[in-house]
XYZ file of N, CA and C in Angstrom:
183
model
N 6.794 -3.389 -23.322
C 7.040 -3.891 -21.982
C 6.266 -5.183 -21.754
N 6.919 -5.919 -21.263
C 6.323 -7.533 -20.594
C 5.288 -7.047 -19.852
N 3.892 -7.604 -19.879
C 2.926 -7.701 -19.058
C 3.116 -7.876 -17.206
N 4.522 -8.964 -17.142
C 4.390 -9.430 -15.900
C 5.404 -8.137 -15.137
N 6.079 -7.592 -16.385
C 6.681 -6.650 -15.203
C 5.920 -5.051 -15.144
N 4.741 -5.092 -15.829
C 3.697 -4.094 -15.623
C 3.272 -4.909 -14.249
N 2.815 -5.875 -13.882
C 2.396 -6.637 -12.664
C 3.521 -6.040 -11.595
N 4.770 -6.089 -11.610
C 5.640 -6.249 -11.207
C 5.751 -4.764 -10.170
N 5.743 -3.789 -11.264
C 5.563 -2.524 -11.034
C 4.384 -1.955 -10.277
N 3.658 -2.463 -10.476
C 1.928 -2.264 -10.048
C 2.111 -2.512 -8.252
N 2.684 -3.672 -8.216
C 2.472 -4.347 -7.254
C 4.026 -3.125 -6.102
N 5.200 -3.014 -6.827
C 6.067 -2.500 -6.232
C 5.309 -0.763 -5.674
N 4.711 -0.204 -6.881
C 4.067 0.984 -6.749
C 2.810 0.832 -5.626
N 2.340 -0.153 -4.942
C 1.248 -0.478 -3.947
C 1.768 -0.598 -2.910
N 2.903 -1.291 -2.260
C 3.648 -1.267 -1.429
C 4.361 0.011 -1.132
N 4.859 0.761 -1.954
C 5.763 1.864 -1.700
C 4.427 3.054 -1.228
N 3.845 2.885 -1.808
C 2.135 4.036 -1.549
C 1.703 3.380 0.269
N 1.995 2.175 0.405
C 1.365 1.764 1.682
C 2.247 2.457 2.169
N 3.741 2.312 2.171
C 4.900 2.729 3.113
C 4.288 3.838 3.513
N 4.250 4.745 2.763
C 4.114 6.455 2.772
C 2.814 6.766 3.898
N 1.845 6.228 3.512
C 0.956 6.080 4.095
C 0.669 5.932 5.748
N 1.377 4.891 5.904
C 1.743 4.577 7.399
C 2.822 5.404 8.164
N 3.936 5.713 7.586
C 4.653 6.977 7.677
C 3.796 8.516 8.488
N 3.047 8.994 7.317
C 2.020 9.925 7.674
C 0.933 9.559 8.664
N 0.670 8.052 8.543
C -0.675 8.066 9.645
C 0.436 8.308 10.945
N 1.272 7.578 11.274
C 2.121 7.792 12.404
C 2.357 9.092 12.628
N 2.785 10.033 11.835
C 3.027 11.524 11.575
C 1.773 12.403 12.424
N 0.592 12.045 11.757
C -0.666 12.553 12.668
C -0.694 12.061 13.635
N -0.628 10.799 14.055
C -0.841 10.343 14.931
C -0.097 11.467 16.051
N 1.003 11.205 16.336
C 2.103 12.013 17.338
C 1.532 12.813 17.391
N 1.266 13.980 16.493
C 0.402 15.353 16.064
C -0.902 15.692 16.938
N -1.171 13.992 17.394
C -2.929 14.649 17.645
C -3.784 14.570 17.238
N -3.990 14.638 15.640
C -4.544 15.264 14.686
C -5.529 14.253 14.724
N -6.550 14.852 14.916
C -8.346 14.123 15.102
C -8.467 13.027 13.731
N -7.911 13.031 12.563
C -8.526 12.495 11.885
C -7.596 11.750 11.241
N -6.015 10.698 11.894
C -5.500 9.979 11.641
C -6.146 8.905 11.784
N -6.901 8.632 11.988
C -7.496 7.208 11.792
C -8.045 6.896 10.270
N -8.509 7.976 9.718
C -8.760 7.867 8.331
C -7.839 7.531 7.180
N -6.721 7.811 7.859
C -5.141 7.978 6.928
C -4.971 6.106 6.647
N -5.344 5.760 8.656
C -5.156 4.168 8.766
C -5.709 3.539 8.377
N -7.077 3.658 8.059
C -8.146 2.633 6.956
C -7.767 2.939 5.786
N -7.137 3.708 5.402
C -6.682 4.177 3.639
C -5.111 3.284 3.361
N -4.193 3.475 4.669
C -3.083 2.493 4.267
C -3.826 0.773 4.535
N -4.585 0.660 5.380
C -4.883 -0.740 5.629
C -5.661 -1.341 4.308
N -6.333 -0.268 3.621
C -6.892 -0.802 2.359
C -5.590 -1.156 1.089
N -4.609 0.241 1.248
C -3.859 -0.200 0.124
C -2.780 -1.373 0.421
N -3.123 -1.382 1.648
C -1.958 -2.900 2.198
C -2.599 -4.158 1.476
N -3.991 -4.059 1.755
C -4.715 -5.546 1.487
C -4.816 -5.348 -0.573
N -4.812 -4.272 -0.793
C -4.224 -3.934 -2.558
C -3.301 -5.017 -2.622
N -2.029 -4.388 -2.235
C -0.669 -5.024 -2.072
C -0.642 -6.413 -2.037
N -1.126 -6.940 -1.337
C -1.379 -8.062 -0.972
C -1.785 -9.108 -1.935
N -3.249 -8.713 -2.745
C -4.164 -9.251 -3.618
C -3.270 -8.880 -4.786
N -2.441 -8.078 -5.635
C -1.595 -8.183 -6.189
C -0.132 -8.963 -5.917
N 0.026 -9.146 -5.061
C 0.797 -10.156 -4.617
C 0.810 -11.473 -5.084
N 0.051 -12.011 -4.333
C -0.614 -13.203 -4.471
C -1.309 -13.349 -6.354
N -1.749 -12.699 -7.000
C -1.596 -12.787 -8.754
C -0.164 -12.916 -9.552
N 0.862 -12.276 -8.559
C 1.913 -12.241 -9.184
C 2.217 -13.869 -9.280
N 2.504 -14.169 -7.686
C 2.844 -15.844 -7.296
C 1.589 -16.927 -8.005
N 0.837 -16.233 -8.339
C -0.015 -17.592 -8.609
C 0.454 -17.401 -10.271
N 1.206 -16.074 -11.266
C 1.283 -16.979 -12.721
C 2.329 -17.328 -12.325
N 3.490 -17.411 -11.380
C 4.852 -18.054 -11.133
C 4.992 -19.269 -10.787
């Protein structure tokens, strides 16, 4: 496999993990549930993942 589409994947697999993420924090959220805010610093971290893989992809392009 090409390196850049291990990048490629990496980066698609970080985004799709954020989706989910925010999904469920919203999920608790509605719920109530005392400790959705933790869910939201965990997608906000893998967003800024996403992101910083992002931006490696565009910078060998």
């Amino acid at each position: 496999m090409n390196k850049n589409n291990l990048d490629d994947l990496e980066f698609l697999t970080s985004v799709i993990t954020t989706m989910l993420l925010l999904v469920i924090t919203y999920l608790q959220y509605q719920k109530n549930r005392p400790f959705w805010w933790i869910i939201l610093i965990v997608s906000i971290t893998m967003a800024a993942n996403a992101y910083i893989k992002y931006n490696k992809i565009e910078k060998k392009n």
